Tab-separated table of C-alpha atoms in Angstrom:
chain	number	residue	atom	x	y	z
A	256	MET	CA	-89.048	42.326	-119.209
A	257	LEU	CA	-88.784	45.888	-118.022
A	258	SER	CA	-87.130	46.945	-114.825
A	259	LEU	CA	-87.057	50.186	-112.664
A	260	GLN	CA	-83.591	51.013	-111.389
A	261	PRO	CA	-81.923	53.870	-109.283
A	262	ARG	CA	-79.370	55.910	-111.000
A	263	ARG	CA	-75.882	54.474	-110.589
A	264	GLY	CA	-73.763	57.157	-112.260
A	265	GLY	CA	-72.368	57.128	-115.793
A	266	GLU	CA	-75.657	56.561	-117.564
A	267	GLN	CA	-75.807	57.859	-121.253
A	268	PHE	CA	-79.022	59.191	-122.644
A	269	GLN	CA	-79.763	60.329	-126.167
A	270	GLY	CA	-82.393	62.946	-126.279
A	271	GLU	CA	-83.006	63.120	-130.066
A	272	ALA	CA	-82.041	60.911	-133.031
A	273	GLY	CA	-78.981	61.924	-134.807
A	274	ARG	CA	-77.528	63.596	-131.662
A	275	PRO	CA	-74.896	62.107	-129.636
A	276	ALA	CA	-75.572	60.344	-126.260
A	277	ARG	CA	-74.696	62.446	-123.138
A	278	SER	CA	-74.529	61.806	-119.470
A	279	LEU	CA	-77.752	62.102	-117.705
A	280	LYS	CA	-76.211	65.129	-115.711
A	281	LYS	CA	-75.545	67.045	-118.801
A	282	GLN	CA	-79.076	66.074	-120.328
A	283	TYR	CA	-80.841	67.192	-117.030
A	284	GLN	CA	-78.954	70.358	-116.980
A	285	ALA	CA	-79.760	71.088	-120.744
A	286	ALA	CA	-83.358	70.457	-120.188
A	287	ALA	CA	-83.193	72.615	-116.900
A	288	VAL	CA	-84.405	69.766	-114.721
A	289	PRO	CA	-83.802	70.806	-111.111
A	290	ALA	CA	-81.460	68.578	-109.056
A	291	TRP	CA	-84.245	67.717	-106.653
A	292	ALA	CA	-86.295	66.278	-109.454
A	293	ARG	CA	-83.588	64.028	-110.787
A	294	GLY	CA	-83.951	61.071	-108.281
A	295	GLY	CA	-86.700	58.940	-110.106
A	296	PRO	CA	-85.775	55.371	-111.146
A	297	LEU	CA	-84.777	54.624	-114.526
A	298	LEU	CA	-86.575	52.071	-116.827
A	299	TYR	CA	-84.512	49.592	-118.467
A	300	GLY	CA	-85.243	46.883	-121.115
A	301	GLY	CA	-84.588	43.185	-120.484
A	302	ASP	CA	-81.518	43.511	-122.550
A	303	GLY	CA	-80.073	46.318	-120.147
A	304	ARG	CA	-80.622	49.359	-122.523
A	305	LEU	CA	-81.876	52.626	-120.881
A	306	LEU	CA	-85.444	53.294	-122.104
A	307	PHE	CA	-86.893	56.064	-120.095
A	308	VAL	CA	-85.910	58.694	-117.960
A	309	PRO	CA	-88.309	60.744	-115.749
A	310	GLY	CA	-88.066	64.468	-116.793
A	311	LEU	CA	-86.343	63.536	-120.079
A	312	GLY	CA	-88.693	60.840	-121.803
A	313	VAL	CA	-87.778	57.975	-124.053
A	314	ASP	CA	-84.050	57.573	-125.081
A	315	ALA	CA	-84.042	58.080	-128.940
A	316	ARG	CA	-82.117	54.924	-129.393
A	317	ALA	CA	-85.468	52.944	-128.007
A	318	MET	CA	-87.795	54.879	-130.373
A	319	ALA	CA	-89.639	52.815	-133.185
A	320	ALA	CA	-88.781	53.659	-136.704
A	321	PRO	CA	-91.046	56.117	-138.608
A	322	GLY	CA	-94.232	54.504	-139.467
A	323	GLU	CA	-93.899	51.646	-136.876
A	324	PRO	CA	-96.016	51.418	-133.532
A	325	GLN	CA	-94.657	53.065	-130.609
A	326	LEU	CA	-95.696	52.717	-127.067
A	327	ALA	CA	-96.008	55.895	-125.089
A	328	LEU	CA	-94.885	56.282	-121.493
A	329	ARG	CA	-95.844	58.815	-118.980
A	330	TRP	CA	-94.291	59.302	-115.611
A	331	GLU	CA	-96.673	60.319	-112.932
A	332	PRO	CA	-94.885	60.450	-109.324
A	333	LEU	CA	-97.255	59.758	-106.472
A	334	PRO	CA	-98.633	62.869	-104.624
A	335	THR	CA	-96.763	63.505	-101.471
A	336	GLY	CA	-98.179	64.828	-98.243
């Protein structure tokens, strides 16, 4: 089961395999995601692992092994106005 949850603080995100997981704040800063664009819900797996962060993508720890099938996720916020 998947769930969308708001940020609570303290979440760790690994952007690339072989790189350490870092706080979402640091990952957003490194990716130049503006503060106003960081409010989207986070996607978690049934085991509580962070899977996807809008503006950053899929956590590297949730990626399939090379040669294995991988689902693709794309975040499309609803238009405003």
